[in-house]
mmCIF file of C-alpha atoms and ligand atoms in Angstrom:
data_model
loop_
_atom_site.group_PDB
_atom_site.id
_atom_site.type_symbol
_atom_site.label_atom_id
_atom_site.label_comp_id
_atom_site.label_asym_id
_atom_site.label_seq_id
_atom_site.Cartn_x
_atom_site.Cartn_y
_atom_site.Cartn_z
ATOM 1 C CA MET A 1 -8.077 -23.136 9.201
ATOM 2 C CA PRO A 2 -6.706 -19.774 8.406
ATOM 3 C CA LEU A 3 -3.585 -19.020 9.824
ATOM 4 C CA GLU A 4 -3.545 -17.388 13.307
ATOM 5 C CA LEU A 5 -3.352 -13.574 13.217
ATOM 6 C CA VAL A 6 -2.436 -11.299 16.332
ATOM 7 C CA THR A 7 -2.557 -7.797 16.121
ATOM 8 C CA ILE A 8 0.122 -5.985 18.478
ATOM 9 C CA PRO A 9 0.132 -2.349 19.399
ATOM 10 C CA ALA A 10 3.700 -0.786 19.374
ATOM 11 C CA LEU A 11 5.098 2.761 19.837
ATOM 12 C CA SER A 12 2.453 5.313 20.354
ATOM 13 C CA ASP A 13 0.231 4.481 17.473
ATOM 14 C CA ASN A 14 1.771 1.545 15.249
ATOM 15 C CA TYR A 15 0.585 -1.966 14.731
ATOM 16 C CA THR A 16 2.532 -5.022 14.000
ATOM 17 C CA PHE A 17 1.051 -8.454 13.241
ATOM 18 C CA LEU A 18 1.919 -12.095 13.892
ATOM 19 C CA LEU A 19 0.923 -14.579 11.467
ATOM 20 C CA HIS A 20 1.228 -18.316 13.095
ATOM 21 C CA ASP A 21 0.712 -21.596 11.250
ATOM 22 C CA SER A 22 -0.002 -24.230 14.389
ATOM 23 C CA ASP A 23 1.085 -27.214 11.798
ATOM 24 C CA SER A 24 4.613 -26.143 11.064
ATOM 25 C CA GLY A 25 5.055 -23.705 13.964
ATOM 26 C CA ASP A 26 6.167 -21.058 11.368
ATOM 27 C CA THR A 27 5.641 -17.473 12.868
ATOM 28 C CA ALA A 28 6.027 -14.303 10.674
ATOM 29 C CA CYS A 29 6.015 -10.521 12.002
ATOM 30 C CA ILE A 30 4.927 -8.036 9.785
ATOM 31 C CA ASP A 31 6.771 -4.699 10.234
ATOM 32 C CA VAL A 32 8.700 -4.336 13.521
ATOM 33 C CA PRO A 33 8.322 -0.907 15.109
ATOM 34 C CA GLU A 34 9.890 -1.896 18.144
ATOM 35 C CA ALA A 35 11.209 -5.173 19.454
ATOM 36 C CA ALA A 36 9.847 -5.417 22.981
ATOM 37 C CA PRO A 37 5.961 -5.911 22.625
ATOM 38 C CA ILE A 38 6.618 -8.630 19.778
ATOM 39 C CA LEU A 39 9.243 -10.528 22.106
ATOM 40 C CA SER A 40 6.687 -10.614 24.981
ATOM 41 C CA GLU A 41 3.792 -11.756 22.870
ATOM 42 C CA LEU A 42 5.985 -14.584 21.278
ATOM 43 C CA SER A 43 7.397 -15.570 24.691
ATOM 44 C CA SER A 44 3.513 -15.732 26.334
ATOM 45 C CA ARG A 45 2.571 -17.960 23.461
ATOM 46 C CA GLY A 46 5.507 -20.126 23.143
ATOM 47 C CA TRP A 47 6.082 -19.164 19.525
ATOM 48 C CA SER A 48 9.268 -18.709 17.771
ATOM 49 C CA LEU A 49 9.812 -16.619 14.982
ATOM 50 C CA THR A 50 10.641 -17.823 11.746
ATOM 51 C CA ASP A 51 9.850 -14.858 9.165
ATOM 52 C CA ILE A 52 10.241 -10.966 9.367
ATOM 53 C CA TRP A 53 8.213 -9.143 6.145
ATOM 54 C CA LEU A 54 8.800 -5.679 5.606
ATOM 55 C CA THR A 55 6.382 -3.325 3.845
ATOM 56 C CA HIS A 56 8.506 -0.240 3.579
ATOM 57 C CA HIS A 57 11.842 1.546 4.951
ATOM 58 C CA HIS A 58 10.127 4.041 7.581
ATOM 59 C CA HIS A 59 11.862 3.648 10.939
ATOM 60 C CA ASP A 60 8.629 3.106 12.710
ATOM 61 C CA HIS A 61 8.190 -0.046 10.499
ATOM 62 C CA ILE A 62 11.680 -1.401 10.759
ATOM 63 C CA GLY A 63 13.148 0.112 13.696
ATOM 64 C CA GLY A 64 13.084 -3.401 16.047
ATOM 65 C CA VAL A 65 14.438 -5.740 13.239
ATOM 66 C CA ASP A 66 18.196 -5.947 14.794
ATOM 67 C CA ASP A 67 16.701 -6.472 18.216
ATOM 68 C CA LEU A 68 14.411 -8.897 17.182
ATOM 69 C CA LEU A 69 17.085 -10.878 15.120
ATOM 70 C CA HIS A 70 19.078 -11.094 18.310
ATOM 71 C CA LYS A 71 16.605 -13.342 20.088
ATOM 72 C CA HIS A 72 14.796 -15.239 17.181
ATOM 73 C CA ASP A 73 16.673 -16.515 13.963
ATOM 74 C CA ALA A 74 14.144 -15.220 11.382
ATOM 75 C CA LYS A 75 14.418 -14.550 7.733
ATOM 76 C CA VAL A 76 13.720 -11.282 6.544
ATOM 77 C CA THR A 77 11.764 -10.385 3.483
ATOM 78 C CA GLY A 78 11.644 -6.974 1.704
ATOM 79 C CA ALA A 79 11.383 -5.025 -1.547
ATOM 80 C CA ARG A 80 14.003 -5.618 -4.091
ATOM 81 C CA ALA A 81 13.683 -2.094 -4.985
ATOM 82 C CA ASP A 82 14.004 -0.812 -1.550
ATOM 83 C CA ARG A 83 17.179 -2.847 -0.233
ATOM 84 C CA HIS A 84 19.467 0.156 0.122
ATOM 85 C CA ARG A 85 17.135 1.649 2.795
ATOM 86 C CA LEU A 86 15.996 -1.765 4.533
ATOM 87 C CA PRO A 87 17.598 -3.648 6.914
ATOM 88 C CA SER A 88 19.686 -6.582 5.494
ATOM 89 C CA LEU A 89 17.371 -9.014 3.333
ATOM 90 C CA ASN A 90 17.216 -12.825 3.164
ATOM 91 C CA ARG A 91 14.578 -12.663 0.418
ATOM 92 C CA GLU A 92 13.885 -9.641 -2.281
ATOM 93 C CA VAL A 93 10.557 -9.538 -3.681
ATOM 94 C CA GLY A 94 8.943 -7.204 -6.022
ATOM 95 C CA ASP A 95 5.273 -6.713 -7.576
ATOM 96 C CA GLY A 96 3.547 -9.956 -8.555
ATOM 97 C CA ASP A 97 5.904 -12.454 -6.878
ATOM 98 C CA ALA A 98 4.582 -15.058 -4.479
ATOM 99 C CA PHE A 99 6.158 -17.168 -1.635
ATOM 100 C CA GLU A 100 4.816 -20.106 0.435
ATOM 101 C CA PHE A 101 4.037 -19.563 4.338
ATOM 102 C CA GLY A 102 2.429 -21.783 6.565
ATOM 103 C CA GLY A 103 1.202 -24.221 3.599
ATOM 104 C CA GLU A 104 -0.252 -20.882 2.108
ATOM 105 C CA ARG A 105 0.778 -18.758 -0.579
ATOM 106 C CA VAL A 106 1.676 -15.074 -0.109
ATOM 107 C CA GLU A 107 1.186 -12.420 -2.964
ATOM 108 C CA VAL A 108 3.329 -9.563 -3.344
ATOM 109 C CA LEU A 109 1.759 -6.216 -4.501
ATOM 110 C CA ASP A 110 3.663 -2.893 -5.016
ATOM 111 C CA VAL A 111 1.521 -0.334 -3.609
ATOM 112 C CA SER A 112 3.566 2.716 -3.806
ATOM 113 C CA GLY A 113 2.418 6.108 -2.954
ATOM 114 C CA HIS A 114 3.230 6.874 0.756
ATOM 115 C CA THR A 115 6.973 5.419 -0.605
ATOM 116 C CA VAL A 116 8.160 4.516 -3.608
ATOM 117 C CA GLY A 117 8.866 0.709 -3.165
ATOM 118 C CA HIS A 118 6.073 0.181 -0.659
ATOM 119 C CA ILE A 119 4.863 -3.565 -0.846
ATOM 120 C CA ALA A 120 1.821 -5.126 0.473
ATOM 121 C CA PHE A 121 1.588 -8.961 1.472
ATOM 122 C CA VAL A 122 -1.645 -10.484 0.621
ATOM 123 C CA VAL A 123 -2.647 -14.127 2.097
ATOM 124 C CA PRO A 124 -5.735 -14.846 0.106
ATOM 125 C CA ASP A 125 -6.383 -18.287 1.582
ATOM 126 C CA SER A 126 -6.836 -16.836 5.096
ATOM 127 C CA GLY A 127 -7.841 -13.589 3.761
ATOM 128 C CA TYR A 128 -5.460 -11.017 5.215
ATOM 129 C CA ALA A 129 -3.557 -8.267 3.394
ATOM 130 C CA PHE A 130 -1.174 -6.548 5.260
ATOM 131 C CA THR A 131 -0.998 -2.998 3.950
ATOM 132 C CA ALA A 132 0.659 -0.696 6.484
ATOM 133 C CA ASP A 133 0.772 2.843 5.230
ATOM 134 C CA SER A 134 -0.721 2.347 1.992
ATOM 135 C CA LEU A 135 -4.722 1.649 2.307
ATOM 136 C CA MET A 136 -5.602 2.100 6.009
ATOM 137 C CA ALA A 137 -8.589 2.004 7.999
ATOM 138 C CA LEU A 138 -10.842 4.859 6.702
ATOM 139 C CA GLY A 139 -7.636 6.559 5.183
ATOM 140 C CA CYS A 140 -4.425 6.012 3.046
ATOM 141 C CA GLY A 141 -0.934 7.066 3.780
ATOM 142 C CA ARG A 142 0.604 10.619 3.428
ATOM 143 C CA LEU A 143 2.189 10.803 -0.276
ATOM 144 C CA PHE A 144 5.831 11.342 0.989
ATOM 145 C CA GLU A 145 7.354 9.923 -2.136
ATOM 146 C CA GLY A 146 4.889 8.952 -4.924
ATOM 147 C CA SER A 147 2.330 10.629 -6.761
ATOM 148 C CA ALA A 148 -1.542 10.607 -6.610
ATOM 149 C CA GLU A 149 -1.430 8.429 -9.740
ATOM 150 C CA GLN A 150 0.786 5.735 -8.154
ATOM 151 C CA MET A 151 -1.180 5.722 -4.620
ATOM 152 C CA TRP A 152 -4.518 5.813 -6.474
ATOM 153 C CA GLU A 153 -3.456 2.699 -8.646
ATOM 154 C CA SER A 154 -2.115 0.942 -5.605
ATOM 155 C CA LEU A 155 -5.329 1.519 -3.865
ATOM 156 C CA GLN A 156 -7.293 0.529 -6.788
ATOM 157 C CA LYS A 157 -5.150 -3.149 -6.674
ATOM 158 C CA LEU A 158 -6.111 -3.535 -2.908
ATOM 159 C CA ALA A 159 -9.787 -2.787 -3.423
ATOM 160 C CA ALA A 160 -9.855 -5.525 -6.280
ATOM 161 C CA LEU A 161 -9.080 -8.056 -3.462
ATOM 162 C CA ASP A 162 -11.807 -10.594 -2.200
ATOM 163 C CA PRO A 163 -14.283 -7.896 -0.302
ATOM 164 C CA GLU A 164 -14.028 -10.339 3.016
ATOM 165 C CA THR A 165 -9.968 -9.851 3.286
ATOM 166 C CA LEU A 166 -8.968 -8.307 6.434
ATOM 167 C CA ILE A 167 -6.884 -4.812 5.925
ATOM 168 C CA CYS A 168 -4.142 -5.325 8.538
ATOM 169 C CA SER A 169 -2.663 -1.614 8.207
ATOM 170 C CA GLY A 170 -0.020 -0.072 10.370
ATOM 171 C CA HIS A 171 -1.428 2.960 12.471
ATOM 172 C CA GLU A 172 -4.501 3.474 14.608
ATOM 173 C CA TYR A 173 -5.301 6.816 13.199
ATOM 174 C CA THR A 174 -8.902 5.681 12.480
ATOM 175 C CA GLN A 175 -10.775 8.382 14.702
ATOM 176 C CA ALA A 176 -8.847 11.158 12.968
ATOM 177 C CA ASN A 177 -9.475 9.715 9.549
ATOM 178 C CA ALA A 178 -12.977 9.609 10.578
ATOM 179 C CA LYS A 179 -13.270 13.042 11.303
ATOM 180 C CA PHE A 180 -12.016 13.914 8.055
ATOM 181 C CA ALA A 181 -14.005 11.654 5.767
ATOM 182 C CA ILE A 182 -17.335 12.781 6.901
ATOM 183 C CA THR A 183 -16.525 15.900 5.724
ATOM 184 C CA VAL A 184 -16.086 14.925 2.052
ATOM 185 C CA ASP A 185 -18.919 12.043 2.321
ATOM 186 C CA PRO A 186 -21.311 13.595 4.797
ATOM 187 C CA ASP A 187 -24.540 11.983 3.611
ATOM 188 C CA ASN A 188 -23.038 8.242 3.762
ATOM 189 C CA ASP A 189 -25.063 6.429 6.175
ATOM 190 C CA ALA A 190 -22.656 3.360 6.324
ATOM 191 C CA LEU A 191 -19.516 5.992 7.243
ATOM 192 C CA LYS A 192 -21.868 7.424 10.021
ATOM 193 C CA ALA A 193 -22.569 4.067 11.580
ATOM 194 C CA ARG A 194 -18.873 2.971 11.333
ATOM 195 C CA ILE A 195 -17.880 5.944 12.887
ATOM 196 C CA LYS A 196 -20.185 5.366 15.831
ATOM 197 C CA ARG A 197 -18.562 1.631 16.284
ATOM 198 C CA ILE A 198 -14.992 3.469 15.675
ATOM 199 C CA ASN A 199 -15.751 5.791 18.645
ATOM 200 C CA SER A 200 -16.934 3.158 20.970
ATOM 201 C CA ALA A 201 -13.936 0.944 20.215
ATOM 202 C CA ARG A 202 -11.642 3.570 20.994
ATOM 203 C CA ASP A 203 -13.696 4.695 23.951
ATOM 204 C CA SER A 204 -12.650 1.142 25.450
ATOM 205 C CA ASN A 205 -9.325 1.381 23.721
ATOM 206 C CA GLU A 206 -9.947 -1.467 21.564
ATOM 207 C CA PRO A 207 -8.012 -1.357 18.225
ATOM 208 C CA THR A 208 -10.152 -0.529 14.826
ATOM 209 C CA VAL A 209 -7.345 -2.438 12.876
ATOM 210 C CA PRO A 210 -7.475 -4.850 10.880
ATOM 211 C CA SER A 211 -10.591 -3.702 9.205
ATOM 212 C CA LYS A 212 -12.640 -5.492 6.318
ATOM 213 C CA LEU A 213 -12.194 -4.571 2.693
ATOM 214 C CA SER A 214 -15.728 -4.389 2.111
ATOM 215 C CA GLU A 215 -16.231 -1.871 4.876
ATOM 216 C CA GLU A 216 -13.344 0.265 3.317
ATOM 217 C CA VAL A 217 -14.905 0.288 -0.187
ATOM 218 C CA ALA A 218 -18.342 1.473 1.384
ATOM 219 C CA THR A 219 -16.862 4.213 3.656
ATOM 220 C CA ASN A 220 -13.129 5.101 2.946
ATOM 221 C CA PRO A 221 -13.205 8.451 0.985
ATOM 222 C CA PHE A 222 -9.636 7.431 -0.603
ATOM 223 C CA LEU A 223 -11.463 4.469 -2.323
ATOM 224 C CA ARG A 224 -14.543 6.404 -3.328
ATOM 225 C CA ALA A 225 -13.308 8.618 -5.915
ATOM 226 C CA THR A 226 -15.739 7.629 -8.751
ATOM 227 C CA ASP A 227 -18.898 7.827 -6.048
ATOM 228 C CA PRO A 228 -21.168 10.375 -7.433
ATOM 229 C CA ALA A 229 -22.080 12.096 -4.210
ATOM 230 C CA ILE A 230 -18.692 12.590 -3.276
ATOM 231 C CA GLN A 231 -17.957 13.814 -6.733
ATOM 232 C CA ALA A 232 -20.794 16.209 -6.491
ATOM 233 C CA HIS A 233 -19.912 17.255 -2.946
ATOM 234 C CA LEU A 234 -16.117 18.384 -4.176
ATOM 235 C CA ASP A 235 -18.056 19.958 -7.153
ATOM 236 C CA MET A 236 -16.009 17.575 -9.382
ATOM 237 C CA ILE A 237 -18.778 15.551 -11.100
ATOM 238 C CA GLY A 238 -17.665 13.440 -13.966
ATOM 239 C CA ALA A 239 -13.762 14.198 -13.238
ATOM 240 C CA GLN A 240 -11.130 11.673 -13.684
ATOM 241 C CA PRO A 241 -11.188 9.354 -10.384
ATOM 242 C CA VAL A 242 -7.546 10.196 -9.990
ATOM 243 C CA ASP A 243 -7.740 13.976 -10.042
ATOM 244 C CA VAL A 244 -10.820 13.365 -7.516
ATOM 245 C CA PHE A 245 -8.600 11.278 -5.495
ATOM 246 C CA ALA A 246 -5.775 13.786 -5.529
ATOM 247 C CA GLU A 247 -8.280 16.729 -4.281
ATOM 248 C CA ILE A 248 -9.428 14.192 -1.399
ATOM 249 C CA ARG A 249 -5.807 13.755 -0.311
ATOM 250 C CA ALA A 250 -4.861 17.558 -0.709
ATOM 251 C CA ARG A 251 -7.700 18.119 1.896
ATOM 252 C CA LYS A 252 -6.812 15.814 4.102
ATOM 253 C CA ASP A 253 -3.377 17.176 4.328
ATOM 254 C CA ARG A 254 -4.425 20.546 5.237
ATOM 255 C CA PHE A 255 -7.252 19.013 7.203
HETATM 256 ZN ZN1 LIG B 1 5.108 4.921 6.999
HETATM 257 FE FE1 LIG B 2 3.988 4.324 9.542
#
């Protein structure tokens, strides 16, 4: 039985996630945009929080930690590299580290690019990856601190995970990402079909997150810098993938 995953909308367009092991009762929250929706989900399920995992220091991912800790005695895990700008950490982790949660192994990947020090938490047995503002549904985070090289390398690590992995990313940006994606990959039938599904989900106010990695590989232009059709469309046939990625990211910034 995989760990139970609950997706919770927070603030205007963020997502936070609960991960729950029914045997031990252990419950982790991944990123804390604000406490209120998390507290009400916990109380309606009768769960108490044992763990908080933080992906990066932006306020919309850590702003509710103190309020959550007032109500729950949870252990906070975050990047050693970002300890100076994260809430006080009980466990500091870095690229390649692993720890145990609910009887499963949790692997930490450095996925710098959006920020330097951004990490992802991967739970291979249950098939979840908490990617926040690195790999997102049909997108990737804006490069505030890192270089295109760093983000491309980060995305390659995530793309190498099991294709069935659910990508639990940090924002409901998918519809806007779709409008851009089709401009660089206009002949991709899988993308066109996905956009239809995204639009109907959003019409009924359903989340488009999490998304399956195999679907991102097939449709997310930021993972597709080696794709001949995209390279041709950008007039970059045979260019280095990282340069194609940088061009796609630059176009998205101007879009
Ligand atoms: Zn961010
Ligand atoms: Fe964010």
